[in-house]
Structure formats: structure tokens, C-alpha cells
CSV table of C-alpha atoms in Angstrom, one decimal:
chain,number,residue,atom,x,y,z
A,1,UNK,CA,-14.3,9.5,-3.6
A,2,UNK,CA,-13.5,6.1,-2.4
A,3,UNK,CA,-12.8,5.1,1.0
A,4,UNK,CA,-11.8,2.2,3.0
A,5,UNK,CA,-12.6,1.0,6.6
A,6,UNK,CA,-10.8,-1.0,8.6
A,7,UNK,CA,-12.9,-1.0,11.7
A,8,UNK,CA,-9.9,-2.9,14.0
A,9,UNK,CA,-6.7,-1.5,14.3
A,10,UNK,CA,-5.6,-4.1,16.2
A,11,UNK,CA,-6.4,-8.4,16.3
A,12,UNK,CA,-4.8,-10.3,19.0
A,13,UNK,CA,-5.2,-13.8,18.3
A,14,UNK,CA,-3.5,-17.6,19.8
A,15,UNK,CA,-1.9,-19.4,17.5
A,16,UNK,CA,-4.3,-22.2,15.6
A,17,UNK,CA,-7.5,-20.0,16.3
A,18,UNK,CA,-9.5,-18.4,13.3
A,19,UNK,CA,-9.3,-14.9,12.4
A,20,UNK,CA,-11.1,-12.5,10.2
A,21,UNK,CA,-10.0,-8.7,9.4
A,22,UNK,CA,-13.0,-6.3,8.3
A,23,UNK,CA,-12.8,-4.0,5.6
A,24,UNK,CA,-15.9,-2.0,4.3
A,25,UNK,CA,-15.5,0.4,1.2
A,26,UNK,CA,-17.9,3.0,0.4
A,27,UNK,CA,-18.8,2.3,-3.7
A,28,UNK,CA,-19.6,-0.9,-5.0
A,29,UNK,CA,-19.4,0.6,-8.9
A,30,UNK,CA,-16.4,-1.0,-10.4
A,31,UNK,CA,-14.4,-2.1,-7.9
A,32,UNK,CA,-11.0,-3.7,-8.0
A,33,UNK,CA,-10.3,-5.0,-4.0
A,34,UNK,CA,-6.8,-5.8,-2.8
A,35,UNK,CA,-5.7,-7.4,0.6
A,36,UNK,CA,-1.6,-6.6,1.3
A,37,UNK,CA,0.6,-7.8,4.2
A,38,UNK,CA,3.3,-6.0,5.6
A,39,UNK,CA,6.0,-7.9,7.7
A,40,UNK,CA,7.9,-6.0,10.3
A,41,UNK,CA,10.7,-3.6,8.3
A,42,UNK,CA,9.5,-4.6,5.5
A,43,UNK,CA,7.6,-3.2,2.4
A,44,UNK,CA,3.6,-4.5,1.3
A,45,UNK,CA,2.7,-7.7,-0.4
A,46,UNK,CA,0.2,-8.4,-2.1
A,47,UNK,CA,-1.9,-11.3,-0.5
A,48,UNK,CA,-4.8,-11.3,-2.7
A,49,UNK,CA,-7.0,-9.7,-4.5
A,50,UNK,CA,-11.1,-9.5,-6.1
A,51,UNK,CA,-10.7,-8.2,-10.1
A,52,UNK,CA,-14.3,-10.0,-11.2
A,53,UNK,CA,-16.0,-13.2,-11.4
A,54,UNK,CA,-16.1,-15.7,-8.5
A,55,UNK,CA,-16.6,-13.7,-5.1
A,56,UNK,CA,-14.4,-15.9,-2.8
A,57,UNK,CA,-10.6,-15.6,-3.5
A,58,UNK,CA,-7.8,-17.3,-1.6
A,59,UNK,CA,-3.9,-16.6,-1.2
A,60,UNK,CA,-1.3,-19.4,-1.2
A,61,UNK,CA,-1.1,-19.6,2.4
A,62,UNK,CA,-4.6,-20.3,3.6
A,63,UNK,CA,-6.2,-16.7,3.9
A,64,UNK,CA,-9.3,-15.9,1.8
A,65,UNK,CA,-11.9,-13.0,1.4
A,66,UNK,CA,-14.8,-12.8,-0.4
A,67,UNK,CA,-16.5,-9.8,-2.4
A,68,UNK,CA,-20.3,-9.0,-0.6
A,69,UNK,CA,-21.4,-6.2,-3.4
A,70,UNK,CA,-24.5,-5.7,-1.0
A,71,UNK,CA,-22.7,-4.9,2.1
A,72,UNK,CA,-19.9,-3.2,0.2
A,73,UNK,CA,-17.2,-5.3,2.2
A,74,UNK,CA,-14.2,-7.8,1.7
A,75,UNK,CA,-13.0,-9.7,4.9
A,76,UNK,CA,-9.8,-11.5,5.2
A,77,UNK,CA,-10.2,-14.8,7.0
A,78,UNK,CA,-8.1,-17.8,7.7
A,79,UNK,CA,-9.2,-21.1,9.5
A,80,UNK,CA,-5.8,-21.4,12.0
A,81,UNK,CA,-3.7,-18.6,12.0
A,82,UNK,CA,0.1,-19.1,12.9
A,83,UNK,CA,2.9,-17.1,14.7
A,84,UNK,CA,4.1,-16.1,11.3
A,85,UNK,CA,1.1,-14.4,10.3
A,86,UNK,CA,1.9,-11.6,12.8
A,87,UNK,CA,1.8,-8.5,10.5
A,88,UNK,CA,0.2,-5.5,9.4
A,89,UNK,CA,-2.8,-6.2,6.8
A,90,UNK,CA,-4.1,-3.3,4.5
A,91,UNK,CA,-7.4,-3.9,2.8
A,92,UNK,CA,-7.1,-1.4,-0.8
A,93,UNK,CA,-9.3,-0.5,-3.6
A,94,UNK,CA,-9.4,1.0,-6.7
A,95,UNK,CA,-11.7,1.9,-9.2
A,96,UNK,CA,-12.0,2.1,-13.1
A,97,UNK,CA,-12.3,6.0,-13.0
A,98,UNK,CA,-9.9,7.3,-11.0
A,99,UNK,CA,-6.8,4.4,-11.1
A,100,UNK,CA,-5.7,5.6,-7.6
A,101,UNK,CA,-5.3,2.3,-4.9
A,102,UNK,CA,-7.0,3.6,-1.7
A,103,UNK,CA,-5.6,2.2,1.3
A,104,UNK,CA,-7.3,1.1,5.0
A,105,UNK,CA,-5.6,2.2,7.8
A,106,UNK,CA,-4.1,-1.7,8.5
A,107,UNK,CA,-5.1,-3.9,10.8
A,108,UNK,CA,-2.3,-5.2,13.3
A,109,UNK,CA,-2.6,-9.1,13.6
A,110,UNK,CA,-0.6,-10.2,16.5
A,111,UNK,CA,-0.4,-14.3,16.7
A,112,UNK,CA,-0.1,-15.3,20.8
A,113,UNK,CA,1.8,-18.5,21.2
B,1,UNK,CA,14.2,-10.6,-10.9
B,2,UNK,CA,15.5,-7.5,-8.8
B,3,UNK,CA,12.6,-6.2,-6.6
B,4,UNK,CA,11.7,-2.7,-6.1
B,5,UNK,CA,15.0,-0.9,-4.4
B,6,UNK,CA,14.6,2.3,-2.6
B,7,UNK,CA,17.4,4.5,-1.5
B,8,UNK,CA,18.3,5.8,1.0
B,9,UNK,CA,16.5,3.3,3.6
B,10,UNK,CA,16.8,5.8,6.6
B,11,UNK,CA,17.4,10.1,6.9
B,12,UNK,CA,17.4,12.1,9.5
B,13,UNK,CA,16.7,16.2,8.2
B,14,UNK,CA,16.4,19.4,10.1
B,15,UNK,CA,12.9,21.6,9.5
B,16,UNK,CA,13.5,23.7,6.7
B,17,UNK,CA,15.5,21.2,4.2
B,18,UNK,CA,14.7,19.6,1.2
B,19,UNK,CA,15.3,15.8,0.9
B,20,UNK,CA,15.2,13.7,-2.3
B,21,UNK,CA,14.6,9.7,-2.5
B,22,UNK,CA,14.8,7.5,-5.2
B,23,UNK,CA,13.1,4.2,-6.3
B,24,UNK,CA,14.2,1.9,-8.7
B,25,UNK,CA,11.6,-0.1,-9.9
B,26,UNK,CA,11.2,-4.0,-11.2
B,27,UNK,CA,12.7,-4.3,-14.7
B,28,UNK,CA,10.5,-4.0,-17.3
B,29,UNK,CA,7.8,-1.8,-15.4
B,30,UNK,CA,6.9,1.3,-16.3
B,31,UNK,CA,4.5,2.6,-13.5
B,32,UNK,CA,5.8,4.0,-10.2
B,33,UNK,CA,3.5,5.1,-7.5
B,34,UNK,CA,4.5,6.6,-4.3
B,35,UNK,CA,2.6,7.0,-0.7
B,36,UNK,CA,3.4,8.3,2.5
B,37,UNK,CA,3.2,5.9,5.9
B,38,UNK,CA,2.3,7.2,9.1
B,39,UNK,CA,1.0,5.4,12.1
B,40,UNK,CA,-2.4,7.7,12.6
B,41,UNK,CA,-2.8,7.9,8.4
B,42,UNK,CA,-1.8,4.8,7.0
B,43,UNK,CA,-1.5,5.0,3.6
B,44,UNK,CA,-1.7,8.0,2.2
B,45,UNK,CA,-1.2,8.1,-2.4
B,46,UNK,CA,1.3,11.1,-3.4
B,47,UNK,CA,1.7,10.3,-7.3
B,48,UNK,CA,2.0,8.1,-10.1
B,49,UNK,CA,4.0,8.0,-13.1
B,50,UNK,CA,3.5,6.5,-16.5
B,51,UNK,CA,6.5,6.8,-19.3
B,52,UNK,CA,7.7,10.6,-17.4
B,53,UNK,CA,4.8,11.5,-17.0
B,54,UNK,CA,2.8,12.2,-14.1
B,55,UNK,CA,-1.0,10.7,-14.1
B,56,UNK,CA,-2.6,10.7,-10.5
B,57,UNK,CA,-2.0,13.0,-7.7
B,58,UNK,CA,-3.1,12.6,-4.2
B,59,UNK,CA,-3.6,15.5,-2.1
B,60,UNK,CA,-0.4,16.7,-0.6
B,61,UNK,CA,0.9,20.6,-0.6
B,62,UNK,CA,3.0,21.8,-3.9
B,63,UNK,CA,6.1,21.1,-1.7
B,64,UNK,CA,5.7,17.1,-2.7
B,65,UNK,CA,7.3,16.5,-6.0
B,66,UNK,CA,8.4,13.7,-8.2
B,67,UNK,CA,9.7,12.9,-11.6
B,68,UNK,CA,10.2,9.5,-13.7
B,69,UNK,CA,13.3,9.4,-15.8
B,70,UNK,CA,13.2,7.3,-19.5
B,71,UNK,CA,14.4,4.1,-17.8
B,72,UNK,CA,11.5,4.2,-15.5
B,73,UNK,CA,13.6,5.2,-12.1
B,74,UNK,CA,11.6,7.9,-10.4
B,75,UNK,CA,12.6,10.4,-7.7
B,76,UNK,CA,10.4,11.9,-5.1
B,77,UNK,CA,11.3,15.8,-3.7
B,78,UNK,CA,10.2,17.2,-0.5
B,79,UNK,CA,11.1,20.8,-0.3
B,80,UNK,CA,11.3,22.8,3.1
B,81,UNK,CA,10.9,20.0,5.6
B,82,UNK,CA,8.3,19.7,8.6
B,83,UNK,CA,7.5,17.7,11.2
B,84,UNK,CA,4.7,16.2,10.3
B,85,UNK,CA,6.7,14.8,6.6
B,86,UNK,CA,8.4,12.3,9.2
B,87,UNK,CA,7.3,8.7,7.8
B,88,UNK,CA,7.9,5.7,5.7
B,89,UNK,CA,7.5,7.2,1.8
B,90,UNK,CA,6.8,3.5,0.1
B,91,UNK,CA,7.7,3.3,-3.6
B,92,UNK,CA,5.3,0.9,-5.3
B,93,UNK,CA,6.0,-0.7,-9.6
B,94,UNK,CA,3.8,-1.9,-11.9
B,95,UNK,CA,3.6,-2.9,-15.4
B,96,UNK,CA,1.2,-0.6,-16.5
B,97,UNK,CA,-1.1,1.9,-15.5
B,98,UNK,CA,-4.1,0.3,-14.9
B,99,UNK,CA,-6.3,-0.3,-11.5
B,100,UNK,CA,-6.2,-4.1,-11.5
B,101,UNK,CA,-2.5,-4.4,-12.2
B,102,UNK,CA,-0.3,-5.7,-9.1
B,103,UNK,CA,2.1,-3.0,-7.4
B,104,UNK,CA,5.1,-4.3,-5.9
B,105,UNK,CA,6.3,-2.2,-3.1
B,106,UNK,CA,9.9,-1.5,-1.8
B,107,UNK,CA,11.0,-1.6,1.5
B,108,UNK,CA,10.6,2.2,1.9
B,109,UNK,CA,12.8,5.2,2.9
B,110,UNK,CA,11.9,6.1,6.4
B,111,UNK,CA,12.7,10.0,7.2
B,112,UNK,CA,13.0,11.6,10.2
B,113,UNK,CA,12.6,15.0,10.5
B,114,UNK,CA,13.9,16.9,13.9
């Protein structure tokens, strides 16, 4: 069964600094990869996803993630964070066999002024 | 287009009681999934419904059940509540039953079991 590991439960960073949120999954066979963001007291929103094609995917608010098949990773990066990026970020994987979306335990990004 | 709505937003129950949570998907979406979110476990998949049929189920006891109506609205029921059932229950809808479809989440129902 698929599993997702987000090694960092919390990532504190100062505003305008770069950030990387790490995500590893258990198997690279026919997977689709997602990053969701959850702002306080809200549901999850899709940030970006990798289905096929270019291994680098980008969101409209400056985040990007790269699918690395050999390392079974899908790390999320942003070159310069803003206070408004403070939220919890969830990596998720689904596969063609089960259609289930399996989430990691989340990484809380805290941006300080 | 209205987003996914969940009612009620907050619930307080006592052990042994049962509870029903409701989810209205985005208009036109036919797939509804349910998740349990807790601080220690993150998001755990409960089940997914499509065209009134349960298509996928997570590893939860039989006390957790659900259904979907012909208008795609969905309910989940938890019977004989336990303290460990305290969590945020999230519903998500998507157009189709597909692992590539984006899921749109509601704000959740926060259940507290005393």
C-alpha cells in the first residue's frame, strides 16, 4: 500500500527566506502527486499536482515541486516566503489501482516577520 | 459556483451516542470522499462514494458508515461514539471517480466527544 512521509512536522522561517517542505512516498509505480494547503479554520485547497509530463510543476502563488522518480520524492519549494504562506501543507499520493488519495501527516509552515 | 458545504460545523456529543454529518458537493460533482483529520494521524481516508455507491473504503471500524443520495449529497454516520472519534471530519468532492481529479474540500465538521 502507498504511504507518504513528511519528515518535518514544523518548519519555522523568516519572511523572504527560501523554504523547502519535504515529501517522500513509498512507490513510484503509476502514481499521481499532490500538494494541498490548509489555512487556519479552513478545508484543504489544492496547491499543485503532478500527473505526467514535465517533472517540475508550479502554482500560481510562487510554489513549485519536482517529481523525482529515483528518490521517490516530491519536495515543495518557494524561493521567498510571505507571512500569508503560514499554513499547514499536506503532500498526497494516489495510484491508478486504488484511486485512494493518501495523505502525509502535514508540515506546519510558520513564517515570521 | 458554491463550494463544498458541510453541516454542522461544530458538534459536541458524549460517549455512546451516534452522530450524522452532512456534505453537499459542488454542483455537478458526482464523487464525494470523507476524511478524518486528527493532530497525530493527519488525514485518514474513510470512504468514497460515486453515483450512490461506495467505491472505496479506508481502515475504519464498522461504526463508521456513509451513504450518498441521488443528488450527490452525502452523509456519514458514526455510532457508539468513542473519545478517540474526536476529530475534524472533512468532505471532498470531485467531478469523477478518478485518481487524477482534483478534490475540493469543505471546511469540515469538528466533532468533540466527551
